[in-house]
């Protein structure tokens, strides 16, 4: 069964009454050693982006998605996010996004520039973007660069000093690095509570991305759906439908 921008009109409901669909990716590359299932192969990503396009949907950065919804538009838009700032975003994901005419939000860790995913104890080690790589991504049309904190820690367990550094300092460092306003924040591990969401708002971000924030769902705790190597066309369709059924409406960022 196809999913299209007109499906809500046929059922008599508005797609803007449903929460935005935001897909969560991480690394794009070799999936042979992937204990955390955070990697999607370039071939699978290409097919997934093609599926969106064939069904009348267009991948965009979260900032553009929310801005469109604030204008009463965006029925055909899907937010595409890539967490952690892996170097393979520039090498593998960007060419595919360009091929399909899509945009995306890349969440990076300015405290681990040129490092690796040391927070994953089971590995494998994957290189992260350095300053040049982040600037390259930020210069691409349709690509938004946001903060994933400084070093990838669970902010719900951080004291006030660490929380301020991970949220506010990371925004300042990243803004200077790319020479542009940083609007988006992504909670490491997807964990968020009221204190952390308030810190993100107070730091000047326009929105925050989580995974399944429950009662906190809103502009500073946007729900997302993981998309990985196992997600075929059928699974993408089911995830799209289940997301619309499970998630509450999210107030647009103005």
Coordinates of C-alpha atoms in Angstrom, one line a residue:
X1 CA 0.0 0.0 0.0
X2 CA 1.5 3.3 -1.0
X3 CA 2.1 6.2 1.3
X4 CA 1.6 9.6 -0.3
X5 CA 1.2 13.2 0.5
X6 CA -2.5 12.9 -0.5
X7 CA -3.3 9.9 1.7
X8 CA -4.6 12.1 4.6
X9 CA -7.0 14.0 2.2
X10 CA -8.5 10.7 1.2
X11 CA -9.2 9.8 4.8
X12 CA -10.6 13.2 5.6
X13 CA -7.8 14.1 8.1
X14 CA -5.0 16.5 7.8
X15 CA -1.4 15.2 7.9
X16 CA -0.4 18.3 9.8
X17 CA -2.6 17.0 12.7
X18 CA -0.1 14.1 13.0
X19 CA 3.4 14.5 14.4
X20 CA 6.2 15.0 11.9
X21 CA 8.0 11.9 10.8
X22 CA 11.6 12.2 11.7
X23 CA 14.0 9.3 10.7
X24 CA 17.1 8.6 12.8
X25 CA 20.2 7.4 11.1
X26 CA 23.8 7.1 12.4
X27 CA 26.6 5.6 10.3
X28 CA 26.5 4.8 6.6
X29 CA 29.0 2.0 5.6
X30 CA 30.0 -1.6 6.2
X31 CA 27.4 -3.4 8.3
X32 CA 29.3 -6.7 8.9
X33 CA 30.4 -5.7 12.4
X34 CA 27.5 -3.7 13.9
X35 CA 26.6 -4.8 17.4
X36 CA 24.5 -1.7 18.1
X37 CA 22.8 -1.7 14.7
X38 CA 23.7 1.9 14.0
X39 CA 25.0 1.3 10.5
X40 CA 23.1 1.3 7.2
X41 CA 24.8 0.3 4.0
X42 CA 25.0 2.8 1.1
X43 CA 22.9 0.4 -1.0
X44 CA 20.2 0.2 1.6
X45 CA 20.1 3.9 2.2
X46 CA 19.8 4.5 -1.5
X47 CA 16.8 2.2 -1.7
X48 CA 15.2 3.8 1.4
X49 CA 15.6 7.3 0.0
X50 CA 14.2 6.1 -3.3
X51 CA 11.2 4.6 -1.5
X52 CA 10.5 8.0 0.1
X53 CA 10.7 9.7 -3.3
X54 CA 8.5 7.2 -5.1
X55 CA 5.8 7.7 -2.4
X56 CA 5.8 11.5 -2.9
X57 CA 7.9 12.2 0.2
X58 CA 11.0 14.4 0.4
X59 CA 13.7 14.2 3.0
X60 CA 14.7 17.6 4.6
X61 CA 16.5 18.9 7.6
X62 CA 14.5 19.2 10.8
X63 CA 14.7 23.0 10.8
X64 CA 13.1 23.1 7.4
X65 CA 10.5 20.5 8.3
X66 CA 9.4 22.5 11.4
X67 CA 9.4 25.8 9.6
X68 CA 7.2 24.3 6.9
X69 CA 4.7 23.0 9.4
X70 CA 4.6 26.4 11.1
X71 CA 3.4 27.8 7.8
X72 CA 0.7 25.1 7.5
X73 CA 2.7 23.2 4.9
X74 CA 5.1 20.3 4.8
X75 CA 2.7 17.4 4.2
X76 CA 5.2 15.7 1.9
X77 CA 8.3 16.3 4.1
X78 CA 10.2 13.8 6.2
X79 CA 13.0 14.8 8.6
X80 CA 16.2 13.0 8.0
X81 CA 18.7 13.0 10.9
X82 CA 22.2 11.5 11.2
X83 CA 23.5 11.2 14.8
X84 CA 27.1 11.3 16.1
X85 CA 28.8 13.0 13.1
X86 CA 30.5 10.0 11.6
X87 CA 33.1 10.7 8.8
X88 CA 31.1 8.5 6.5
X89 CA 28.3 11.1 6.3
X90 CA 30.4 13.1 3.9
X91 CA 31.9 10.1 2.2
X92 CA 28.7 8.0 1.7
X93 CA 25.5 9.8 2.8
X94 CA 26.0 13.1 1.1
X95 CA 26.3 11.8 -2.4
X96 CA 23.1 9.8 -2.0
X97 CA 21.2 12.8 -0.5
X98 CA 22.3 14.9 -3.4
X99 CA 21.3 12.2 -5.9
X100 CA 17.8 12.2 -4.5
X101 CA 17.6 15.9 -4.0
X102 CA 17.2 15.5 -0.2
X103 CA 18.4 17.5 2.7
X104 CA 19.2 16.3 6.3
X105 CA 20.3 17.3 9.8
X106 CA 23.7 16.1 10.9
X107 CA 24.2 16.1 14.7
X108 CA 27.9 16.4 15.6
X109 CA 30.1 16.3 18.7
X110 CA 32.4 19.4 18.7
X111 CA 34.2 17.9 21.8
X112 CA 35.4 14.9 19.8
X113 CA 36.5 16.4 16.5
X114 CA 38.4 13.9 14.5
X115 CA 38.0 11.3 17.2
X116 CA 35.9 8.1 17.3
X117 CA 32.8 6.6 18.9
X118 CA 34.6 5.8 22.2
X119 CA 31.3 5.7 24.0
X120 CA 30.4 2.4 22.3
X121 CA 32.3 -0.2 24.4
X122 CA 31.7 -3.1 22.0
X123 CA 32.9 -1.1 19.0
X124 CA 33.8 -1.2 16.2
X125 CA 35.6 2.1 16.2
X126 CA 34.3 4.5 13.6
X127 CA 36.0 7.9 12.8
X128 CA 34.2 11.1 13.4
X129 CA 34.2 14.2 11.3
X130 CA 36.9 16.8 12.0
X131 CA 36.6 20.5 11.5
X132 CA 37.0 20.4 7.8
X133 CA 34.5 17.6 7.4
X134 CA 31.9 19.5 9.4
X135 CA 32.4 22.6 7.4
X136 CA 32.0 20.6 4.2
X137 CA 28.7 19.2 5.4
X138 CA 27.5 22.6 6.6
X139 CA 28.2 24.2 3.2
X140 CA 26.0 21.8 1.4
X141 CA 22.6 23.1 0.4
X142 CA 19.8 21.6 2.5
X143 CA 22.1 20.2 5.2
X144 CA 21.7 21.5 8.7
X145 CA 24.4 21.0 11.3
X146 CA 23.2 20.6 14.9
X147 CA 24.8 19.7 18.3
X148 CA 24.8 16.3 19.8
X149 CA 26.5 17.7 22.9
X150 CA 30.2 17.9 23.4
X151 CA 31.2 14.4 24.1
X152 CA 28.2 12.1 24.0
X153 CA 27.1 11.6 27.6
X154 CA 23.7 10.8 29.1
X155 CA 22.6 14.3 30.1
X156 CA 19.9 13.0 32.5
X157 CA 22.8 11.8 34.7
X158 CA 25.0 14.9 34.3
X159 CA 25.4 17.6 37.0
X160 CA 24.6 21.2 36.3
X161 CA 28.2 22.0 35.2
X162 CA 28.5 19.2 32.8
X163 CA 25.0 19.8 31.5
X164 CA 25.8 23.5 30.7
X165 CA 29.0 22.5 28.9
X166 CA 27.4 19.8 26.9
X167 CA 24.5 22.0 25.8
X168 CA 25.4 25.7 25.8
X169 CA 29.2 25.4 25.2
X170 CA 28.7 22.9 22.4
X171 CA 26.4 25.3 20.7
X172 CA 28.9 28.2 21.0
X173 CA 31.8 26.1 19.8
X174 CA 29.8 24.7 16.8
X175 CA 28.4 28.1 15.8
X176 CA 32.0 29.5 15.7
X177 CA 33.2 26.4 13.7
X178 CA 30.6 26.6 11.0
X179 CA 30.0 30.4 11.1
X180 CA 26.3 30.0 11.4
X181 CA 23.4 29.8 13.9
X182 CA 22.9 26.4 15.4
X183 CA 19.2 25.7 15.9
X184 CA 19.0 22.0 16.6
X185 CA 20.1 19.7 19.5
X186 CA 20.0 15.9 19.7
X187 CA 20.0 14.2 23.1
X188 CA 22.8 11.5 23.3
X189 CA 21.2 8.0 23.7
X190 CA 17.8 9.7 23.2
X191 CA 17.5 10.3 26.9
X192 CA 15.8 13.5 28.1
X193 CA 13.9 14.7 31.1
X194 CA 12.3 18.1 31.9
X195 CA 15.6 19.5 33.4
X196 CA 17.6 18.7 30.3
X197 CA 14.9 19.9 27.8
X198 CA 14.7 23.2 29.7
X199 CA 18.5 23.5 29.5
X200 CA 18.3 23.1 25.7
X201 CA 15.6 25.7 25.4
X202 CA 17.4 28.1 27.7
X203 CA 20.6 27.7 25.6
X204 CA 18.9 29.2 22.6
X205 CA 18.2 26.1 20.5
X206 CA 15.0 26.1 18.5
X207 CA 14.3 22.4 19.0
X208 CA 15.6 19.1 20.5
X209 CA 15.5 15.6 19.0
X210 CA 14.9 12.6 21.3
X211 CA 13.7 9.1 20.4
X212 CA 10.6 8.2 22.4
X213 CA 10.1 11.1 24.9
X214 CA 6.6 10.2 26.0
X215 CA 4.8 13.0 28.0
X216 CA 7.7 15.4 27.2
X217 CA 6.9 15.2 23.4
X218 CA 7.1 18.7 21.9
X219 CA 9.5 21.0 20.2
X220 CA 12.2 20.3 22.7
X221 CA 11.6 16.5 22.7
X222 CA 10.8 15.5 19.2
X223 CA 10.2 11.7 18.7
X224 CA 12.1 9.9 16.0
X225 CA 12.1 6.5 14.4
X226 CA 15.3 4.5 14.0
X227 CA 16.0 3.4 10.4
X228 CA 18.6 0.7 9.8
X229 CA 19.9 -1.9 7.5
X230 CA 16.9 -4.2 8.1
X231 CA 14.4 -1.7 7.0
X232 CA 13.0 -2.8 3.7
X233 CA 10.2 -1.0 1.8
X234 CA 7.6 -3.0 3.8
X235 CA 9.2 -2.1 7.1
X236 CA 9.4 1.6 6.2
X237 CA 5.7 1.6 5.4
X238 CA 4.9 0.0 8.7
X239 CA 7.1 2.4 10.6
X240 CA 5.5 5.3 8.9
X241 CA 2.0 4.1 9.8
X242 CA 2.9 3.2 13.4
X243 CA 4.6 6.5 14.0
X244 CA 1.4 8.4 13.0
X245 CA -0.6 6.2 15.3
X246 CA 1.7 6.3 18.4
X247 CA 2.9 9.9 18.5
X248 CA 1.0 12.9 19.7
X249 CA 0.9 16.1 17.7
X250 CA 4.0 18.4 18.1
X251 CA 3.6 22.1 18.2
X252 CA 5.5 23.7 15.3
X253 CA 8.6 25.9 16.1
X254 CA 7.9 29.5 15.2

